[in-house]
PDB file of C-alpha atoms in Angstrom:
ATOM      1  CA  UNK A   1     -29.732 -27.824 -39.004  1.00  0.00           C
ATOM      2  CA  UNK A   2     -30.705 -27.492 -35.343  1.00  0.00           C
ATOM      3  CA  UNK A   3     -31.662 -31.200 -35.218  1.00  0.00           C
ATOM      4  CA  UNK A   4     -28.180 -32.179 -36.497  1.00  0.00           C
ATOM      5  CA  UNK A   5     -26.562 -30.175 -33.670  1.00  0.00           C
ATOM      6  CA  UNK A   6     -28.905 -31.874 -31.212  1.00  0.00           C
ATOM      7  CA  UNK A   7     -27.918 -35.235 -32.735  1.00  0.00           C
ATOM      8  CA  UNK A   8     -24.209 -34.428 -32.313  1.00  0.00           C
ATOM      9  CA  UNK A   9     -24.775 -33.384 -28.683  1.00  0.00           C
ATOM     10  CA  UNK A  10     -26.722 -36.554 -27.879  1.00  0.00           C
ATOM     11  CA  UNK A  11     -24.070 -38.785 -29.467  1.00  0.00           C
ATOM     12  CA  UNK A  12     -21.267 -36.855 -27.752  1.00  0.00           C
ATOM     13  CA  UNK A  13     -22.907 -37.389 -24.327  1.00  0.00           C
ATOM     14  CA  UNK A  14     -23.267 -41.086 -25.173  1.00  0.00           C
ATOM     15  CA  UNK A  15     -19.561 -41.231 -26.026  1.00  0.00           C
ATOM     16  CA  UNK A  16     -18.782 -39.616 -22.661  1.00  0.00           C
ATOM     17  CA  UNK A  17     -20.736 -42.379 -20.941  1.00  0.00           C
ATOM     18  CA  UNK A  18     -19.033 -44.950 -23.079  1.00  0.00           C
ATOM     19  CA  UNK A  19     -15.665 -43.560 -22.077  1.00  0.00           C
ATOM     20  CA  UNK A  20     -16.483 -44.214 -18.414  1.00  0.00           C
ATOM     21  CA  UNK A  21     -16.255 -47.992 -19.219  1.00  0.00           C
ATOM     22  CA  UNK A  22     -12.802 -47.742 -20.844  1.00  0.00           C
ATOM     23  CA  UNK A  23      -9.431 -47.635 -19.152  1.00  0.00           C
ATOM     24  CA  UNK A  24      -7.542 -44.359 -18.991  1.00  0.00           C
ATOM     25  CA  UNK A  25      -4.740 -45.945 -20.962  1.00  0.00           C
ATOM     26  CA  UNK A  26      -7.096 -46.782 -23.826  1.00  0.00           C
ATOM     27  CA  UNK A  27      -8.671 -43.323 -23.759  1.00  0.00           C
ATOM     28  CA  UNK A  28      -5.278 -41.614 -23.998  1.00  0.00           C
ATOM     29  CA  UNK A  29      -3.517 -44.074 -26.343  1.00  0.00           C
ATOM     30  CA  UNK A  30      -2.509 -42.389 -29.605  1.00  0.00           C
ATOM     31  CA  UNK A  31      -4.484 -43.732 -32.548  1.00  0.00           C
ATOM     32  CA  UNK A  32      -3.898 -43.840 -36.285  1.00  0.00           C
ATOM     33  CA  UNK A  33      -5.688 -40.928 -37.918  1.00  0.00           C
ATOM     34  CA  UNK A  34      -7.441 -38.123 -36.150  1.00  0.00           C
ATOM     35  CA  UNK A  35      -5.901 -35.766 -33.698  1.00  0.00           C
ATOM     36  CA  UNK A  36      -4.635 -38.226 -31.154  1.00  0.00           C
ATOM     37  CA  UNK A  37      -6.602 -40.698 -29.129  1.00  0.00           C
ATOM     38  CA  UNK A  38     -10.202 -41.120 -28.108  1.00  0.00           C
ATOM     39  CA  UNK A  39     -10.297 -38.485 -25.367  1.00  0.00           C
ATOM     40  CA  UNK A  40      -8.174 -36.014 -27.308  1.00  0.00           C
ATOM     41  CA  UNK A  41     -10.530 -36.346 -30.224  1.00  0.00           C
ATOM     42  CA  UNK A  42     -13.537 -35.588 -28.042  1.00  0.00           C
ATOM     43  CA  UNK A  43     -11.703 -32.546 -26.711  1.00  0.00           C
ATOM     44  CA  UNK A  44     -10.888 -31.455 -30.272  1.00  0.00           C
ATOM     45  CA  UNK A  45     -14.534 -31.685 -31.331  1.00  0.00           C
ATOM     46  CA  UNK A  46     -15.652 -29.568 -28.368  1.00  0.00           C
ATOM     47  CA  UNK A  47     -13.023 -26.877 -28.906  1.00  0.00           C
ATOM     48  CA  UNK A  48     -13.580 -26.630 -32.644  1.00  0.00           C
ATOM     49  CA  UNK A  49     -17.330 -26.330 -32.206  1.00  0.00           C
ATOM     50  CA  UNK A  50     -16.950 -23.608 -29.647  1.00  0.00           C
ATOM     51  CA  UNK A  51     -14.267 -21.767 -31.648  1.00  0.00           C
ATOM     52  CA  UNK A  52     -16.503 -21.489 -34.656  1.00  0.00           C
ATOM     53  CA  UNK A  53     -19.422 -20.260 -32.558  1.00  0.00           C
ATOM     54  CA  UNK A  54     -17.122 -17.668 -31.017  1.00  0.00           C
ATOM     55  CA  UNK A  55     -16.147 -16.543 -34.484  1.00  0.00           C
ATOM     56  CA  UNK A  56     -19.838 -16.141 -35.390  1.00  0.00           C
ATOM     57  CA  UNK A  57     -20.906 -14.466 -32.173  1.00  0.00           C
ATOM     58  CA  UNK A  58     -17.913 -12.350 -31.302  1.00  0.00           C
ATOM     59  CA  UNK A  59     -17.379 -14.196 -28.006  1.00  0.00           C
ATOM     60  CA  UNK A  60     -13.739 -14.512 -27.000  1.00  0.00           C
ATOM     61  CA  UNK A  61     -12.364 -17.924 -27.804  1.00  0.00           C
ATOM     62  CA  UNK A  62     -10.789 -20.058 -25.116  1.00  0.00           C
ATOM     63  CA  UNK A  63      -7.109 -20.466 -24.733  1.00  0.00           C
ATOM     64  CA  UNK A  64      -7.395 -24.077 -23.557  1.00  0.00           C
ATOM     65  CA  UNK A  65      -4.902 -26.704 -24.610  1.00  0.00           C
ATOM     66  CA  UNK A  66      -5.188 -30.463 -24.520  1.00  0.00           C
ATOM     67  CA  UNK A  67      -2.306 -30.710 -22.028  1.00  0.00           C
ATOM     68  CA  UNK A  68      -4.532 -29.085 -19.388  1.00  0.00           C
ATOM     69  CA  UNK A  69      -7.495 -31.402 -19.987  1.00  0.00           C
ATOM     70  CA  UNK A  70      -6.028 -34.923 -19.923  1.00  0.00           C
ATOM     71  CA  UNK A  71      -8.882 -36.603 -18.087  1.00  0.00           C
ATOM     72  CA  UNK A  72     -12.387 -37.590 -18.903  1.00  0.00           C
ATOM     73  CA  UNK A  73     -13.817 -35.487 -16.080  1.00  0.00           C
ATOM     74  CA  UNK A  74     -11.968 -32.397 -17.357  1.00  0.00           C
ATOM     75  CA  UNK A  75     -13.149 -32.948 -20.921  1.00  0.00           C
ATOM     76  CA  UNK A  76     -16.746 -33.479 -19.850  1.00  0.00           C
ATOM     77  CA  UNK A  77     -16.571 -30.399 -17.616  1.00  0.00           C
ATOM     78  CA  UNK A  78     -15.185 -28.332 -20.493  1.00  0.00           C
ATOM     79  CA  UNK A  79     -18.033 -29.510 -22.720  1.00  0.00           C
ATOM     80  CA  UNK A  80     -20.634 -28.571 -20.095  1.00  0.00           C
ATOM     81  CA  UNK A  81     -18.954 -25.204 -19.580  1.00  0.00           C
ATOM     82  CA  UNK A  82     -18.842 -24.258 -23.288  1.00  0.00           C
ATOM     83  CA  UNK A  83     -22.125 -25.801 -24.371  1.00  0.00           C
ATOM     84  CA  UNK A  84     -24.497 -22.987 -23.306  1.00  0.00           C
ATOM     85  CA  UNK A  85     -22.907 -20.501 -25.688  1.00  0.00           C
ATOM     86  CA  UNK A  86     -23.155 -22.996 -28.580  1.00  0.00           C
ATOM     87  CA  UNK A  87     -26.668 -24.143 -27.643  1.00  0.00           C
ATOM     88  CA  UNK A  88     -27.949 -20.529 -27.399  1.00  0.00           C
ATOM     89  CA  UNK A  89     -26.573 -19.610 -30.789  1.00  0.00           C
ATOM     90  CA  UNK A  90     -27.957 -22.701 -32.470  1.00  0.00           C
ATOM     91  CA  UNK A  91     -31.325 -22.442 -30.699  1.00  0.00           C
ATOM     92  CA  UNK A  92     -31.737 -18.819 -31.815  1.00  0.00           C
ATOM     93  CA  UNK A  93     -30.554 -19.456 -35.386  1.00  0.00           C
ATOM     94  CA  UNK A  94     -32.752 -18.029 -38.080  1.00  0.00           C
ATOM     95  CA  UNK A  95     -32.620 -18.327 -41.848  1.00  0.00           C
ATOM     96  CA  UNK A  96     -31.760 -14.651 -42.083  1.00  0.00           C
ATOM     97  CA  UNK A  97     -28.330 -15.452 -40.706  1.00  0.00           C
ATOM     98  CA  UNK A  98     -27.609 -18.038 -43.434  1.00  0.00           C
ATOM     99  CA  UNK A  99     -25.667 -15.738 -45.781  1.00  0.00           C
ATOM    100  CA  UNK A 100     -24.021 -13.430 -43.267  1.00  0.00           C
ATOM    101  CA  UNK A 101     -20.253 -13.698 -43.551  1.00  0.00           C
ATOM    102  CA  UNK A 102     -17.491 -14.195 -41.101  1.00  0.00           C
ATOM    103  CA  UNK A 103     -13.789 -13.850 -41.705  1.00  0.00           C
ATOM    104  CA  UNK A 104     -11.502 -16.220 -39.802  1.00  0.00           C
ATOM    105  CA  UNK A 105      -7.837 -17.133 -39.874  1.00  0.00           C
ATOM    106  CA  UNK A 106      -7.362 -20.736 -41.009  1.00  0.00           C
ATOM    107  CA  UNK A 107      -4.047 -22.322 -41.877  1.00  0.00           C
ATOM    108  CA  UNK A 108      -2.351 -18.973 -41.497  1.00  0.00           C
ATOM    109  CA  UNK A 109      -4.534 -16.936 -43.831  1.00  0.00           C
ATOM    110  CA  UNK A 110      -7.771 -15.053 -43.527  1.00  0.00           C
ATOM    111  CA  UNK A 111     -10.778 -16.648 -45.219  1.00  0.00           C
ATOM    112  CA  UNK A 112     -14.396 -15.561 -45.484  1.00  0.00           C
ATOM    113  CA  UNK A 113     -17.287 -17.974 -45.094  1.00  0.00           C
ATOM    114  CA  UNK A 114     -21.071 -17.700 -44.901  1.00  0.00           C
ATOM    115  CA  UNK A 115     -22.513 -18.505 -41.447  1.00  0.00           C
ATOM    116  CA  UNK A 116     -24.580 -21.350 -42.858  1.00  0.00           C
ATOM    117  CA  UNK A 117     -21.471 -22.909 -44.421  1.00  0.00           C
ATOM    118  CA  UNK A 118     -19.521 -22.572 -41.164  1.00  0.00           C
ATOM    119  CA  UNK A 119     -22.262 -24.221 -39.130  1.00  0.00           C
ATOM    120  CA  UNK A 120     -22.622 -27.110 -41.577  1.00  0.00           C
ATOM    121  CA  UNK A 121     -18.868 -27.565 -41.347  1.00  0.00           C
ATOM    122  CA  UNK A 122     -19.098 -27.838 -37.530  1.00  0.00           C
ATOM    123  CA  UNK A 123     -21.791 -30.487 -37.925  1.00  0.00           C
ATOM    124  CA  UNK A 124     -19.857 -32.471 -40.494  1.00  0.00           C
ATOM    125  CA  UNK A 125     -16.616 -32.165 -38.518  1.00  0.00           C
ATOM    126  CA  UNK A 126     -18.104 -33.806 -35.456  1.00  0.00           C
ATOM    127  CA  UNK A 127     -19.787 -36.547 -37.448  1.00  0.00           C
ATOM    128  CA  UNK A 128     -16.432 -37.291 -39.097  1.00  0.00           C
ATOM    129  CA  UNK A 129     -14.745 -37.682 -35.781  1.00  0.00           C
ATOM    130  CA  UNK A 130     -17.556 -39.776 -34.335  1.00  0.00           C
ATOM    131  CA  UNK A 131     -16.846 -42.177 -37.191  1.00  0.00           C
ATOM    132  CA  UNK A 132     -13.196 -42.322 -36.142  1.00  0.00           C
ATOM    133  CA  UNK A 133     -14.225 -43.042 -32.565  1.00  0.00           C
ATOM    134  CA  UNK A 134     -16.417 -45.885 -33.819  1.00  0.00           C
ATOM    135  CA  UNK A 135     -13.532 -47.477 -35.697  1.00  0.00           C
ATOM    136  CA  UNK A 136     -11.261 -47.156 -32.633  1.00  0.00           C
ATOM    137  CA  UNK A 137     -13.898 -48.677 -30.384  1.00  0.00           C
ATOM    138  CA  UNK A 138     -14.088 -51.763 -32.588  1.00  0.00           C
ATOM    139  CA  UNK A 139     -10.286 -51.974 -32.704  1.00  0.00           C
ATOM    140  CA  UNK A 140     -10.280 -52.347 -28.940  1.00  0.00           C
ATOM    141  CA  UNK A 141     -13.116 -54.935 -29.101  1.00  0.00           C
ATOM    142  CA  UNK A 142     -15.891 -52.664 -27.849  1.00  0.00           C
ATOM    143  CA  UNK A 143     -19.250 -51.854 -29.370  1.00  0.00           C
ATOM    144  CA  UNK A 144     -19.290 -48.149 -30.391  1.00  0.00           C
ATOM    145  CA  UNK A 145     -22.073 -45.662 -29.639  1.00  0.00           C
ATOM    146  CA  UNK A 146     -24.818 -45.852 -32.217  1.00  0.00           C
ATOM    147  CA  UNK A 147     -24.458 -43.241 -34.894  1.00  0.00           C
ATOM    148  CA  UNK A 148     -28.054 -43.836 -36.006  1.00  0.00           C
ATOM    149  CA  UNK A 149     -30.034 -40.605 -36.284  1.00  0.00           C
ATOM    150  CA  UNK A 150     -33.291 -42.488 -36.580  1.00  0.00           C
ATOM    151  CA  UNK A 151     -35.245 -42.938 -33.353  1.00  0.00           C
ATOM    152  CA  UNK A 152     -33.617 -40.153 -31.358  1.00  0.00           C
ATOM    153  CA  UNK A 153     -36.742 -38.033 -31.213  1.00  0.00           C
ATOM    154  CA  UNK A 154     -35.001 -35.023 -32.705  1.00  0.00           C
ATOM    155  CA  UNK A 155     -37.867 -33.754 -34.816  1.00  0.00           C
ATOM    156  CA  UNK A 156     -40.511 -33.573 -32.135  1.00  0.00           C
TER     157      UNK A 156
END
């Protein structure tokens, strides 16, 4: 599981670099599907990842909204700011935590999940949105970031 988080973080950083080559208008343009546009989707991935880790660790969640982050620099800075909490939790993950439970409020009602299930959801959530970014990149005539897990050196 740790290697899949590392994969997501590598790919996310590559998307940040990719975004530096794209006009602000294209980054902010609303897209079909997803939560908005390219940059807003990256923001969404960061906030959802952090929010789940806060639920699992008891850290207070952030009260940040997209409207306060509408620039690549701000989104990258937010990612760098929140990442240590996520990284520390993932790095220190042990199998003994797998079946612990957390109760969270989703879609207006409280639901209980196992830690392992929640973490796998976070991984799958980002991979899903990376797929959306790849489609949008092709729609604007750009090569997307490679989603290939092979060759990233994650299992060393």
